[in-house]
Structures are given as structure tokens and as C-alpha cells.
XYZ file of C-alpha atoms in Angstrom:
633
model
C -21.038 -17.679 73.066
C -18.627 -15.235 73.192
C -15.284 -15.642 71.338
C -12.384 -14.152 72.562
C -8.470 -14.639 71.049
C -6.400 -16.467 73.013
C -4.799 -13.417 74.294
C -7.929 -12.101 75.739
C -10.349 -15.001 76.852
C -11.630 -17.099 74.173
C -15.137 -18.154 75.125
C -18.316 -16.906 76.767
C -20.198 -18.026 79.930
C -19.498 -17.725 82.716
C -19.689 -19.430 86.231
C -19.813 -21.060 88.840
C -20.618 -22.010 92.624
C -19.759 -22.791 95.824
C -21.500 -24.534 98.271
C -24.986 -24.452 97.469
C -27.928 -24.292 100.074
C -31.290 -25.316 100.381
C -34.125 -22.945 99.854
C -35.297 -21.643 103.578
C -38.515 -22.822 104.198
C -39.850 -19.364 104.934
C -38.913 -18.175 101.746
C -41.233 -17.423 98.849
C -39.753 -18.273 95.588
C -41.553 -17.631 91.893
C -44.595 -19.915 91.466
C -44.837 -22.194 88.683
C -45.170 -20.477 85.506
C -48.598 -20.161 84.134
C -48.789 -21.811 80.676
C -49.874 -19.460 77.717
C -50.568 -19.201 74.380
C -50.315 -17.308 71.824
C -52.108 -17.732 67.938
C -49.644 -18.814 65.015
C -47.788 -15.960 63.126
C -48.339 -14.767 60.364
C -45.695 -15.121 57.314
C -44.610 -11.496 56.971
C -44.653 -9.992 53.298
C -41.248 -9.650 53.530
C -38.741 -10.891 55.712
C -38.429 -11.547 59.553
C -36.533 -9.242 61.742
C -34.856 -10.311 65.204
C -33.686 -7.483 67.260
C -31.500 -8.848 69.975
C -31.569 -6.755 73.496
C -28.766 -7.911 76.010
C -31.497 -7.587 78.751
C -29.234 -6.587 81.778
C -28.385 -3.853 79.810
C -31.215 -3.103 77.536
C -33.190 -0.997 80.459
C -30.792 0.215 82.514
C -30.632 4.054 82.529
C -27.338 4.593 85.102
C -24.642 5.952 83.561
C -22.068 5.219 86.086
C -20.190 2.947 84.369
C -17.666 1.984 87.108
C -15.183 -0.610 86.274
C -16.249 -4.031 88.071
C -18.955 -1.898 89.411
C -21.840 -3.757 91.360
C -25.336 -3.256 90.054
C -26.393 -0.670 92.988
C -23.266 1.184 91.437
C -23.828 0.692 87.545
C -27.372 -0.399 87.813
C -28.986 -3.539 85.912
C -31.499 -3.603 83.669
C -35.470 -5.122 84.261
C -38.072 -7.257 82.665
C -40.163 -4.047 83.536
C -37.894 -1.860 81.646
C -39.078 -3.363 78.444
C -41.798 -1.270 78.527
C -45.062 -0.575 75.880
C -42.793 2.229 74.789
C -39.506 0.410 73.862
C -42.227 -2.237 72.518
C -43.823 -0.284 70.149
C -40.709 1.433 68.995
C -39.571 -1.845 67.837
C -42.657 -3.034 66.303
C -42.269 0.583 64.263
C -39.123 -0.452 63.204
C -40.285 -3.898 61.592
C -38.878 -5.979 64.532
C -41.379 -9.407 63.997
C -39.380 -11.026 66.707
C -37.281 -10.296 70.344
C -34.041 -12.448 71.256
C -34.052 -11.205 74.734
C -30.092 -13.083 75.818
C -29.839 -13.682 79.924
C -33.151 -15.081 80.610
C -32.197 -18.340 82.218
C -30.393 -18.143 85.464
C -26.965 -17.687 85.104
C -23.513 -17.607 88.234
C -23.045 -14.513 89.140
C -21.610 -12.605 92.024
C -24.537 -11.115 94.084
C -26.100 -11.833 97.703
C -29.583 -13.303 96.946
C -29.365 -15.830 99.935
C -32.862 -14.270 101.328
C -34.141 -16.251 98.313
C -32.827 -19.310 98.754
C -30.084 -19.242 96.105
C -26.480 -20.238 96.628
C -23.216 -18.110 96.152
C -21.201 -18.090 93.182
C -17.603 -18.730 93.536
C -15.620 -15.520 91.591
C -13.007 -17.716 91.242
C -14.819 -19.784 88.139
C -16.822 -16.523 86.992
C -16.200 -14.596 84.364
C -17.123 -10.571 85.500
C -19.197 -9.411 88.214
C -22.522 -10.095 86.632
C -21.685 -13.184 84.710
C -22.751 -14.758 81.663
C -25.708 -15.570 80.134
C -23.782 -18.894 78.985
C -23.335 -19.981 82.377
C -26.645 -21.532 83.069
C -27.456 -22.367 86.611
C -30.910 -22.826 86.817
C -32.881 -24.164 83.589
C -36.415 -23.628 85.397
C -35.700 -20.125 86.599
C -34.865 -16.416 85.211
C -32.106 -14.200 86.545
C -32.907 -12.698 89.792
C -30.784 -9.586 88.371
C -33.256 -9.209 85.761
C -36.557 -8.812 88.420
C -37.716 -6.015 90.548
C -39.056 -8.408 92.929
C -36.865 -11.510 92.746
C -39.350 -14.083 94.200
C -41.565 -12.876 91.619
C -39.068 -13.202 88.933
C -40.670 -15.586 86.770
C -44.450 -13.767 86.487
C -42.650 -10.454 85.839
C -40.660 -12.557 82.689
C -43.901 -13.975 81.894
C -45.257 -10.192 82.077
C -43.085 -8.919 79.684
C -44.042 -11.842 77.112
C -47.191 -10.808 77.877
C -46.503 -6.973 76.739
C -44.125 -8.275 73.498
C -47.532 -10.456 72.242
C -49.867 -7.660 72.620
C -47.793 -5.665 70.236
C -47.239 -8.385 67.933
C -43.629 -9.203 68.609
C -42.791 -12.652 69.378
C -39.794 -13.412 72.012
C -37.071 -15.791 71.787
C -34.482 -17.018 74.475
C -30.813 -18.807 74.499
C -30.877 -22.448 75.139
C -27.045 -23.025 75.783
C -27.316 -27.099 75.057
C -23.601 -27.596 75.330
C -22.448 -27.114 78.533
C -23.808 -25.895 82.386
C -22.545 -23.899 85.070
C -20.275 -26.661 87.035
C -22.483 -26.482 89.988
C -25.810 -26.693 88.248
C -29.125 -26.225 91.146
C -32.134 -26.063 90.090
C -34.837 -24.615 92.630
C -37.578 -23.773 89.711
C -37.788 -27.096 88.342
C -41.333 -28.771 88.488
C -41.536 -31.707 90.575
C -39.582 -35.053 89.574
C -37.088 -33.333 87.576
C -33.371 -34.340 88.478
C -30.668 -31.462 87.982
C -27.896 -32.451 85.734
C -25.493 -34.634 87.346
C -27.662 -35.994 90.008
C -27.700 -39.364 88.876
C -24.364 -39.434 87.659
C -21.760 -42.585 88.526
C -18.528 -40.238 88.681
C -16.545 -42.731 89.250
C -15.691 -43.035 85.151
C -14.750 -40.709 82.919
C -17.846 -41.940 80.267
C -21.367 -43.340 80.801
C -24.059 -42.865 78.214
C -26.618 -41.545 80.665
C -23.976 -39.670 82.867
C -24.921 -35.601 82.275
C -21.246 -34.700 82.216
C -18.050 -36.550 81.602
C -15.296 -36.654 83.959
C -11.377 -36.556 85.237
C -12.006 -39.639 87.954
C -9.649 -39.833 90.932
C -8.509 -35.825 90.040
C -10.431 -32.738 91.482
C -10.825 -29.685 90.050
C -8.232 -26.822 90.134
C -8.731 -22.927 89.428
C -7.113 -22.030 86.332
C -3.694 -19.671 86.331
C -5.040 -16.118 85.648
C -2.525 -14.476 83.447
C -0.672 -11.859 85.053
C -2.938 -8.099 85.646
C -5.808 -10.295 85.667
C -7.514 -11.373 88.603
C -11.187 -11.952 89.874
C -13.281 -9.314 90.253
C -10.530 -7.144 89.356
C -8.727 -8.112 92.295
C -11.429 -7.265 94.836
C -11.720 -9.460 98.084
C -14.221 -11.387 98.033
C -14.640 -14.642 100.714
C -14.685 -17.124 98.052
C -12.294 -15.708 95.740
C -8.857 -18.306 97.336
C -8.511 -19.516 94.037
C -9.888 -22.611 95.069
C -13.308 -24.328 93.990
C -14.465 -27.461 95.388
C -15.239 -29.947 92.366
C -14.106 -33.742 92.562
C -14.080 -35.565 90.411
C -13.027 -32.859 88.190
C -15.332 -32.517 85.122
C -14.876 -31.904 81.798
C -14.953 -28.369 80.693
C -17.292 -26.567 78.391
C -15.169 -26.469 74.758
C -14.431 -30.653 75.973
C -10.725 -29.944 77.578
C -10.308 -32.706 79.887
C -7.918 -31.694 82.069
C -8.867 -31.283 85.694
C -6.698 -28.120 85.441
C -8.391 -26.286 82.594
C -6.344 -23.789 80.823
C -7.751 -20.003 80.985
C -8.405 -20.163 77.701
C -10.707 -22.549 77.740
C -13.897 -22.847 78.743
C -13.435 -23.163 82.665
C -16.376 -21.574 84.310
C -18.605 -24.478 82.438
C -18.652 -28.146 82.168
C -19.442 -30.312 78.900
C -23.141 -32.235 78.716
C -22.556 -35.598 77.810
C -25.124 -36.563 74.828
C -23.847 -40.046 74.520
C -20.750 -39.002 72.147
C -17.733 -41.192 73.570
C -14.377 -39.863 74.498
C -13.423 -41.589 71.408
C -15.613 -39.376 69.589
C -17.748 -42.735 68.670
C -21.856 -42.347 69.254
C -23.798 -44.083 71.852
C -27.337 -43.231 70.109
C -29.126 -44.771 66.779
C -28.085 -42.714 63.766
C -30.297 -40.525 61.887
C -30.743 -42.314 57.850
C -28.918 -40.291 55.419
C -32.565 -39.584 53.145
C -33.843 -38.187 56.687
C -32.430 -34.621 54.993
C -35.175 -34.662 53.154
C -37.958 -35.815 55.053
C -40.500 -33.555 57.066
C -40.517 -33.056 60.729
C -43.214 -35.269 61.802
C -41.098 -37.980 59.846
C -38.432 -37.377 62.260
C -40.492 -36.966 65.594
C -41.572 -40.487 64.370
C -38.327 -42.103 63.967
C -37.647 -40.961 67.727
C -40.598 -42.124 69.318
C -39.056 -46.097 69.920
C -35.465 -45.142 70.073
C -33.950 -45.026 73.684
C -32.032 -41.349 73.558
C -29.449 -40.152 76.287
C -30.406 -38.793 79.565
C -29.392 -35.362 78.885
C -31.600 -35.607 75.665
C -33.899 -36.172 77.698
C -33.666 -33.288 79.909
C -33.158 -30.658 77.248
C -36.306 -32.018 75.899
C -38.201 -31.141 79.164
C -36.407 -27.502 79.566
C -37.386 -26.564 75.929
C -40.787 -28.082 76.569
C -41.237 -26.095 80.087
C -40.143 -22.544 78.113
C -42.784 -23.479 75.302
C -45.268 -23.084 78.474
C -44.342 -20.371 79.698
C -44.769 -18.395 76.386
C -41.842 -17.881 74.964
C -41.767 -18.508 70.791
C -38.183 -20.026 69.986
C -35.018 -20.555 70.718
C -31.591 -19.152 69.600
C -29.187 -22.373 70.291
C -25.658 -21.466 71.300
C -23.205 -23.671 70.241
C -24.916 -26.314 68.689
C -22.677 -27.570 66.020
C -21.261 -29.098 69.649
C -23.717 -30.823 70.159
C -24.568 -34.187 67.736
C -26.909 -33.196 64.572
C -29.097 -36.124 66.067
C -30.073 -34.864 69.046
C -31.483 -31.998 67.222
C -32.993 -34.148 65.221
C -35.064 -35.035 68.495
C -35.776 -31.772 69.913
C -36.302 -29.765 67.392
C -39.138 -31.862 65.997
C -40.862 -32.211 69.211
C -40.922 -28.702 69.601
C -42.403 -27.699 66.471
C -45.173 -30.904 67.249
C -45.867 -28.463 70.279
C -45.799 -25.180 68.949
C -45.023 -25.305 64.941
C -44.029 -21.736 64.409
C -41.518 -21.741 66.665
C -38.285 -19.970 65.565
C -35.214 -21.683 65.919
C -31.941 -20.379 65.437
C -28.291 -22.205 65.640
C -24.964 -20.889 66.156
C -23.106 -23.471 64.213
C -19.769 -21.564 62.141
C -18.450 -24.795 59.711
C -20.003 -24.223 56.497
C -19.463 -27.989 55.698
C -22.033 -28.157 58.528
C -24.847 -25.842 57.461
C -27.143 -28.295 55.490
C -26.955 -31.090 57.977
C -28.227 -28.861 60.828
C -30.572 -27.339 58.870
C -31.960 -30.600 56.527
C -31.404 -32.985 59.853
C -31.193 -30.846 62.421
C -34.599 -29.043 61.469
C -32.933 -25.360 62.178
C -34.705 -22.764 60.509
C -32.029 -20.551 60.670
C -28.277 -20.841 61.173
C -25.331 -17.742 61.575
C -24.204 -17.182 58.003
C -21.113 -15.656 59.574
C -18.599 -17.888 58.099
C -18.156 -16.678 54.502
C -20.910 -13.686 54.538
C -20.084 -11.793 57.419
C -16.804 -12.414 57.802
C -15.855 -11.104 53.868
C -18.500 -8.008 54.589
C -16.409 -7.207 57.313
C -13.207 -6.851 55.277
C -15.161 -4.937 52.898
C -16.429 -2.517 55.258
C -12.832 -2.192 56.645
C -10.876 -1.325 53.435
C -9.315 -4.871 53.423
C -11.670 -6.897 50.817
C -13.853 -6.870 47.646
C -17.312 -6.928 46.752
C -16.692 -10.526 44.778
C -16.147 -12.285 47.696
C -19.297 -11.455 49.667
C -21.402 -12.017 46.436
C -19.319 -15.461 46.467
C -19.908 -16.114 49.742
C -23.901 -15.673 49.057
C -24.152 -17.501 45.926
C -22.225 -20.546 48.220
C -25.248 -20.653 50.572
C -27.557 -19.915 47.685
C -29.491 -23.194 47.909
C -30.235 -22.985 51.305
C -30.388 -18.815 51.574
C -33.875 -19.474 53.451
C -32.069 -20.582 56.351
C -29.079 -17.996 56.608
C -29.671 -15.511 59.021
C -27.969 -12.022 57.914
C -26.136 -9.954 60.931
C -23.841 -7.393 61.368
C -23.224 -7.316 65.114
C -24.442 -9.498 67.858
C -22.836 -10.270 71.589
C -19.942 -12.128 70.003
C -18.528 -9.701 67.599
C -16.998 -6.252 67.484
C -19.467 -3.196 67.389
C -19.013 -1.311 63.766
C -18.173 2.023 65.088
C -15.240 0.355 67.281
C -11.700 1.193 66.515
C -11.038 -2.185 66.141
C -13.819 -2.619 63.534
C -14.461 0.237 61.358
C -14.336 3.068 63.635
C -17.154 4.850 62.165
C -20.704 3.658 62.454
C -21.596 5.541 58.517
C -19.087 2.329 57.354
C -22.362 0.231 58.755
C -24.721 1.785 55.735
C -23.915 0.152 52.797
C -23.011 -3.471 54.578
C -26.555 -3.236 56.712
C -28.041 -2.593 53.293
C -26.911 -5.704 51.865
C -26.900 -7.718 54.692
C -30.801 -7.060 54.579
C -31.883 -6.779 51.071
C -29.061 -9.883 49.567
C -30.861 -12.757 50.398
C -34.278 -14.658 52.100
C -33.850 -15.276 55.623
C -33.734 -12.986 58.423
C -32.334 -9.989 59.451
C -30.627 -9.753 63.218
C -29.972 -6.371 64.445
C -28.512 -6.247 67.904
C -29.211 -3.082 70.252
C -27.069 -0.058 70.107
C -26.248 -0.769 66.384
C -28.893 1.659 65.428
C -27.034 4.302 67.139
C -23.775 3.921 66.771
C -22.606 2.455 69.956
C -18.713 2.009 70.103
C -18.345 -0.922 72.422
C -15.640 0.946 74.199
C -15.822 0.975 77.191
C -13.581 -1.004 79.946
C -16.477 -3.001 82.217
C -14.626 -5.702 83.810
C -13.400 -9.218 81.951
C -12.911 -8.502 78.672
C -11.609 -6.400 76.661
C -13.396 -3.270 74.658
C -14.739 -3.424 71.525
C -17.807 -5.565 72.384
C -20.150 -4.174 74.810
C -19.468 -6.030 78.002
C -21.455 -9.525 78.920
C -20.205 -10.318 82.155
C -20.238 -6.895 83.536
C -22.687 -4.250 84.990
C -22.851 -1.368 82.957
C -24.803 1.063 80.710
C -24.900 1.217 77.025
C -24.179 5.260 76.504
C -25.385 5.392 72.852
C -28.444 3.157 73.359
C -28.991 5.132 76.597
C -29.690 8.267 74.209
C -32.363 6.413 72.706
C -33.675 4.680 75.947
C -33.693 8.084 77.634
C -34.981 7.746 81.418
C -37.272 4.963 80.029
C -39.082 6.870 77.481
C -37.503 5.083 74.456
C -37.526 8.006 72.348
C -34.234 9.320 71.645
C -34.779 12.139 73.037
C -30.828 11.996 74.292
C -29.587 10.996 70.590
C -27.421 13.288 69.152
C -28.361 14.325 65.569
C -25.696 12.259 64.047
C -27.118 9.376 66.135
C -30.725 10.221 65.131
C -30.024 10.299 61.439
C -28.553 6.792 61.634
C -31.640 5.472 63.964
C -33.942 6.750 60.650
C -31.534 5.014 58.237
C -32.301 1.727 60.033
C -35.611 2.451 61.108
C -36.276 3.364 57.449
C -34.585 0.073 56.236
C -35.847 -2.232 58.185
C -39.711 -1.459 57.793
C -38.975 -1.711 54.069
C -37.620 -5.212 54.354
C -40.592 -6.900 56.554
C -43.082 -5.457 54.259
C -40.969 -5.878 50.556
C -42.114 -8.808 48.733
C -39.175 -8.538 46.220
C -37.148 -10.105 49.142
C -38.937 -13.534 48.750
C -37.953 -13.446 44.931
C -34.924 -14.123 43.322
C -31.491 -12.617 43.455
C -29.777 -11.055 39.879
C -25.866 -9.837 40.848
C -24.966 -7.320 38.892
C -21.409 -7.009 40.271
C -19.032 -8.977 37.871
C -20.718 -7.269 34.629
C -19.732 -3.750 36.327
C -16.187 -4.240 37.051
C -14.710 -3.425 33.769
C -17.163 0.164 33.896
C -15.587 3.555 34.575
C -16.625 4.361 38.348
C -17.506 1.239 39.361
C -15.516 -1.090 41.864
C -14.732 -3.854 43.695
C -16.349 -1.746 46.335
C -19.090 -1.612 45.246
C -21.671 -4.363 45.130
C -25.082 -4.218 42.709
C -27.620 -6.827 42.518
C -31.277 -6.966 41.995
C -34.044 -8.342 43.688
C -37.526 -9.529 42.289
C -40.993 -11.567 42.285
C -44.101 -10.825 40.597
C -45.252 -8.253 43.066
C -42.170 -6.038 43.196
C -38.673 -5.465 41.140
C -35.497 -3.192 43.537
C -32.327 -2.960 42.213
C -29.580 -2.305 45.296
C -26.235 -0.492 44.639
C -24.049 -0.238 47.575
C -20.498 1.998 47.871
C -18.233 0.757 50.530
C -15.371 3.543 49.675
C -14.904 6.567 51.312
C -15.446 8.564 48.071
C -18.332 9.021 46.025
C -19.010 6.908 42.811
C -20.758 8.107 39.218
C -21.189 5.221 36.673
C -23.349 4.022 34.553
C -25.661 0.799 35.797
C -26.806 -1.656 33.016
C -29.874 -4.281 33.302
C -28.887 -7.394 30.963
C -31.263 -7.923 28.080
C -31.911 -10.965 29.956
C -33.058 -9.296 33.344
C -34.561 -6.282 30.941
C -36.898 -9.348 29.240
C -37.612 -10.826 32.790
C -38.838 -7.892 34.010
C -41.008 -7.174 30.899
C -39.173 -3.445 30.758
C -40.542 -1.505 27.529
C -38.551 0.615 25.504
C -38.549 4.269 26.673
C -37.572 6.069 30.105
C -39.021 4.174 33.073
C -39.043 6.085 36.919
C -37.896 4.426 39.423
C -37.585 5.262 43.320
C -34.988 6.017 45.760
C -36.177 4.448 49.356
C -33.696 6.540 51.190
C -34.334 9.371 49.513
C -37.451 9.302 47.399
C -36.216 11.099 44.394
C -36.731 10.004 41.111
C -34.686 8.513 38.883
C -34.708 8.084 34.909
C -34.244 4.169 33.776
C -33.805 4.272 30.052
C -34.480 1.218 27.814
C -33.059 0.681 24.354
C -32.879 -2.234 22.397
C -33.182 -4.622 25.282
C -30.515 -3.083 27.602
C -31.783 -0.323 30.901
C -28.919 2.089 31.236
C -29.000 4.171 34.461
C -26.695 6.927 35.186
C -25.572 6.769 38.982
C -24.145 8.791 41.732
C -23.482 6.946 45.146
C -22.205 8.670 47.718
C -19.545 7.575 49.739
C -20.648 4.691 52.442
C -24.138 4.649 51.450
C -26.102 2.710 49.203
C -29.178 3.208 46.544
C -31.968 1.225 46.393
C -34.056 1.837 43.503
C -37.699 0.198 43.306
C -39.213 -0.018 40.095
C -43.744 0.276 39.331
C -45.002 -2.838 39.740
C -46.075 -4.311 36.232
């Protein structure tokens, strides 16, 4: 969920309604999904790579780019863009799997009466388009997102279709901790209640209530700081500043005042998992030695426990996806959301479909290992402490010790750290307000990638430079726009007209689409990456031309040996690397020169080996990085 300061907007989501109508009877809405299938994935050699395509954006080719501009004025991106070509030039660039954020429908400001669906109230939404952490329909896709909106569903479960035949698996947000506040389900499959249907609002706390709530108080429209208005100040018929709600509920980051600041979370309200106001729990706690034991263990432990309601209905929604084809989930939030409850779902969804990928947003490190030992995550953010001290490295403002630090504190559960540089939430590299140069991303996306086990997340644009910058709507620039209508322009050099093949790219662009492309392919198939890690840093720092920015490690198992040596400055290093006699025994390393191989480059280089210790003179150029693969034994 998006993150903004406190002078901006600091959350993500957005949403909400007004008064909501049945569906016409003479309208045609998507048919129930048809389940499918698809055969259990293979481990790759190396590691798993999730590209993440902002879908509303992804395909759309219009450059318009009008502020608060409608989609007939800035267009919107399709299921049906995400065509065989954009398909296959993923696959070619080692992409194993597809977050594709917005599938579920979310508020947003656009007539699609004719279909049955109600009007969102600007007032509680955040842009034009919305967000994709506004969820209004848990059984349903965005009608943005179709070309034929009653058909929205089959063209999503189209596209899944196209991602499996290429051999790329698709995975979609599940936003567990809050709704949009006037939640209406018209996919849901018969005998499914929407959230809050059953509620007794008369208290603030119930365990089976959905949401919690401000009793005797209705809701009231936050004050929008001055120069900020909905829409950008647009009329609109809803937009009074009023939205019917009463009781008031609790909003999405758990303020409970039936005035929410517009800092927080308005345009959502809170699910209630049976946590108290108090902050005690209304469920059976997981045992502590449960960290250890295996799914099935904890599937079992569930089976005779009565669970909350809304348990119960997340349980169904992830259950209903699983159906329709889709391979995981990427959880926002969910270190909101009790470590139990995941406990619960996330073992009944790998029952159903056992390679399912599931990945958590959770950012307190004390955290990690209970969401991923109880929980049963397979991967979490390791933004807290890795990205967060690459970031000051890439910006001038930190060293090379404290991202190695940062790794080696997540070393016992690297498996489950998913490496990033960008995704919705964060600034785009080449941003002023980043690193103003996309080159500065080199040398980080190296060792984002090639510094530990898990995954690597790239999110679209990054391969080209995109600079976030432009003004869309709510929000401010540096992050490409969720809430808005727009078009990407660097990515739209590589989508060109649909044909996915950069033919629009400039040749700065191109050269940095190759870097990735080139990187990337390397770390799905590299079975080094499943070895172990050897820094090389701290032994370096006292050696003429070396730095804290610069960062060396290597990589190995018995198939493959790499050693990695990024430059972060903006000046070219020479130095001389050395392999411990420790390392140079490991690696069984006989005395004499040894070649090894640039990736980037594929020249040559000369290892030498005397008396135990590999000496390797170096020259790394400015914001770029080696990495230097040694014969296999």
C-alpha cells in the first residue's frame, strides 16, 4: 500500500461509494469463472523472478497524460494488452512469475451503471481511477481493466490463460486489512454475504462483526488540506464533501475517529479479525513450537478451532481466485493483520494448490520470522534494513557495510527475503528525489539480485529508466501515479503501439533494457545463487582503490563459483581483489593463473593463485558492477 509522508498522503487505496444499486435485471454481468488448472512448477536452477506490471498502466499506449484526465482522455490499460508479445518478452527476460496489481475491483470514478455497478463517491477516493487498495468487489475484476466489461472476468481469465502457455505464472494483491467502506459484491457465488452484512453496528467490537465501529457517530469527510481538493476540484454530483456512513467505521490504518484525519487511511475501513479494541485476541493462539512445524501440521490445528467471520471470508476469496487460475498472492499489509490468521489461510491454500507463491508486505524486522515460520509466507519485503541502506548507498549518503549488515541480519531466513529496488510504494531510481539517474540502478540491481536466495522483484518501467515524474492527479511525483489515468512514457518506448519491442527506446534506454535483460536471465538459470554467500567487503577496506562503496562478495555451490564486485561511486575504481586461503581451499583453486568471465562483458580475466591466496587486479567503472564466473571444477 502506498506510503506517503504526512505532508503528502500517507497511505494507499483508495475509495469509496455512494448509494449503491442493484444490478438491472436486463443486464449481463461476467459469468462465473471457469475453474482451471495448471501443472506444479518447476524449481528454477536459479532463482525466481516477479515482474510487477501496474495493469491500468502496463498496456496503455496514449500519451496524453492530462492531469486528472479521464481514461477516454489518458486512456487505461487492458487484460488484452498483455499480449503473446509482452508475454514472451518477459519470459526472455527470466520473469518465472507476473504480479499483475488492480485485479480485484476497486472505487473509482467512472459511469458503469449500464452494468449494474454503483457510483463511487470522489469525496472518499483517492484520484480519478482509484486504488488498487480500495477493494470493492472481492468476486470481480476492474471493469477499467476489460474491453467488454460484462465480460470482464473471462477476458482476466484469458490473459492467465496466455501467461501459462508461456510458462509464467500470475499473482494478484489480496489487501486482507481493510475494504472499500461501501463494500458490494455482485460477482460473489451464491450464499456468500459481503462484509458487513451481518454486522450488529450497534457496538464498537463483536468478534464476528467484519468491521469495528464509532456507534451513535456517522461518518464525516476528512478536511482536505488547502490546494487540494477532489478530482482536482472538478464538479462532480457527489463530490459535497459529504458521504453517507453511520455508524461511522473504523478506518483502514485502525483510527477510530468518525472524522478520520487526511492522513490516514480514510477511503478504507479496518476488517475486524477478532483482535479487541484493547488489542487483546478473540481466537485460540497458535503454540510457540508451531514455527517449526509443516503446513499440514497447521491446517490441522485449524480444522476444530472456531475462527472469526472475516477469517472466514478471506478464506473463501483466496479459495475462489485459486479457481479461477491465478498462482499466488502478494498480501498487502499483513503484518496488520494477526500472524494467526495466516496461520489459517495460508495453509489451506497451499492444501489446494501447494506451489502457490505467497508474498507479505510486513516492514518490522522483529516480525519477519513469525510471518514466515507461523505465518507460512514464502516470501516477505526485505525493505527494512536491505533496501532501505541500498538506497543510501546508491544516493551518496551510506556505505557498503551496512547493506552487507543488513543481509547477514536476515541471513538465516535469506530464502524468504524478497530483493527489490522499486515497486508501487517507493520512489523510481531515476527520480530526482531518488538518484536522479537510472545508471545509479546498476550496481544496486546487481546486488539486489545476485546477494542472497530468494527472489528478485522488478517492477515495470525500471528497465528503462522511467522517472516517475510526472503530475497525474493525488499524489505527488516521484512514483508513477496509482490512483490516476495516465501513461508510463519510458515503458511506452518499450510497449510501442503494442508491439513490446522497444522499438520507441532511446539508445540510452535500450542499453539499460540489455543490462537487465542480461541480468536477470543469468540469475533464474545460475545455480551459484542457491549456494552460499562469502563477503569480501570488510577484508577490502584497508586496500588502495577500494571503498565503502564498493561491495564484493562471492557466491557458490558445487555446480558454479561468481564472484560480484559492485562500484556505487561516480568514479572508476582499480584495486586489487583477494580470495582468502580459506575461500581459495573451498573452491579447490590450484596454483597458477585461472580465467574467469565477465557476464556483462565477456572478456577474460586472469585469476592468479599463489600460496593459497587468488589475487585479481580490477578496474570497475563508475556505477557498474563485475561479475566474474569462474570453470566449473
Amino acid at each position: 500500500m502506498m506510503k506517503f509522508s504526512l505532508l503528502a498522503s500517507i497511505c494507499t487505496a483508495a475509495l469509496l461509494l455512494s448509494a449503491c444499486k442493484p444490478a438491472p435485471s436486463d443486464v449481463q454481468i461476467s459469468a462465473q469463472p471457469v475453474p482451471m488448472s495448471t501443472p506444479p512448477m518447476q524449481q528454477p536452477a536459479g532463482k525466481v523472478v516477479i515482474y510487477q506490471a501496474f495493469t491500468r498502466l502496463f498496456g496503455n499506449s496514449n500519451p496524453t497524460n492530462k492531469a486528472w484526465g479521464s481514461a477516454s482522455e489518458n486512456g487505461v490499460g487492458k487484460f488484452n494488452d498483455i499480449n503473446d508479445a509482452a508475454l514472451l518478452a518477459l519470459k526472455q527476460m527470466g520473469v518465472s512469475h507476473l504480479w499483475l496489481t488492480g485485479v480485484p475491483h476497486h472505487a473509482l470514478i467512472a459511469d458503469y451503471s449500464a452494468y449494474g455497478i454503483s457510483a463511487d463517491d470522489p469525496d472518499v477516493v483517492k484520484g480519478r481511477a482509484g486504488s488498487p487498495y480500495a477493494v470493492k468487489d472481492y468476486y470481480s475484476v476492474n471493469p477499467d481493466l476489460a474491453v467488454d466489461p460484462a465480460q470482464r472476468m473471462a477476458e482476466f481469465q484469458a490473459l492467465l490463460q496466455r501467461a501459462h502457455r508461456h510458462g509464467i505464472r500470475v499473482i494478484i494483491d489480496i489487501v486482507p486489512n481493510h475494504v472499500a467502506r461501501h463494500y458490494q459484491s455482485l460477482g460473489k457465488p451464491a450464499g456468500v454475504r459481503d462484509f458487513g452484512a451481518d454486522d450488529d453496528t450497534s457496538v464498537e467490537y463483536a468478534r464476528n462483526n467484519n468491521f469495528y465501529y464509532v456507534p451513535g457517530q456517522a461518518f464525516e469527510v476528512p478536511v482536505y488540506p488547502a490546494g487540494t481538493a477532489p478530482l482536482g476540484g472538478e464538479a462532480h454530483p457527489l463530490a459535497d464533501g459529504k458521504f453517507t456512513e453511520n455508524p461511522a467505521k473504523w478506518t483502514g490504518n485502525g483510527a477510530r475517529a468518525a472524522r478520520p484525519d487526511f492522513n490516514d487511511w480514510f477511503e478504507t475501513v479496518k476488517i475486524n479479525y477478532g483482535v479487541k479494541p484493547d488489542g487483546s485476541y478473540d481466537f485460540d493462539r497458535l503454540p510457540a513450537d508451531f514455527a517449526s512445524r509443516p503446513t499440514a501440521e497447521h491446517r490441522a490445528f485449524w480444522q476444530d478451532k472456531s475462527v472469526p467471520d472475516s477469517w472466514l471470508k478471506f478464506r473463501d476469496i483466496t479459495q475462489f481466485w485459486l479457481d479461477v487460475g491465478v498462482d499466488g498472492f502478494r498480501f498487502d499489509m499483513a503484518e496488520m493483520v494477526p500472524v494467526e490468521f495466516w496461520s489459517y489461510l495460508n495453509s489451506q491454500i497451499k492444501q489446494k494448490k501447494p506451489d502457490a507463491l505467497l508474498l507479505a508486505e510486513v516492514y518490522q524486522p522483529q516480525l519477519y520470522r513469525d510471518y514466515i515460520q507461523l505465518g507460512k509466507m514464502d516470501y516477505l519485503y526485505d525493505k527494512v534494513g536491505f533496501y532501505d541502506s541500498l538506497k543510501l548507498l546508491m544516493q551518496g549518503k551510506g556505505q557498503a557495510s551496512a547493506v552487507l549488515s543488513a543481509q547477514q541480519q536476515v541471513q538465516d531466513i535469506d530464502g524468504h527475503m524478497l530483493k527489490f529496488l522499486e515497486n508501487h510504494d517507493e520512489q523510481r531510481i531515476a527520480s530526482p528525489e531518488f538518484a536522479g539517474n537510472p545508471v545509479k540502478g546498476k550496481p544496486a540491481m546487481v546486488v539486489s539480485t545476485l546477494i542472497g536466495t530468494a527472489p528478485t522483484m522488478l517492477y515495470f518501467g525500471q528497465e528503462v529508466g522511467e522517472t516517475g515524474a510526472l503530475a497525474s492527479g493525488f499524489g505527488q511525483p516521484s512514483r508513477t501515479s496509482i490512483f490516476d489515468y495516465a501513461g508510463v512514457p519510458a515503458h511506452q518506448g518499450w510497449l510501442n503501439g503494442g508491439k513490446f519491442d522497444g522499438g520507441n527506446l532511446t539508445p540510452a534506454q535500450r542499453e539499460l533494457r540489455d543490462f537487465y535483460q542480461q541480468l536477470l536471465q543469468f540469475s533464474a538459470t545460475a545455480p551459484a545463487l542457491r549456494g552460499e554467500l562469502y563477503p569480501l567487503h570488510q577484508q577490502h577496506l584497508q586496500t588502495p582503490g577500494y571503498s565503502e562503496q564498493m561491495l564484493a562478495f562471492a557466491r557458490s555451490n558445487a555446480e558454479q563459483r561468481l564472484i560480484v564486485v559492485a562500484n556505487f561511486a561516480d568514479a572508476a575504481s582499480r584495486f586489487k581483489l583477494q580470495l582468502p586461503a580459506e575461500l581459495v581451499q573451498q573452491w579447490h583453486l590450484s596454483t597458477g593463473p585461472l580465467t574467469l568471465t565477465e557476464l556483462f562483458s565477456g572478456h577474460a580475466l586472469t585469476l592468479q593463485v599463489e600460496a593459497g591466496v587468488a589475487t585479481l587486479p580490477l578496474t570497475v567503472k563508475a556505477n557498474s558492477a563485475l561479475v566474474l564466473l569462474l570453470p566449473a571444477r
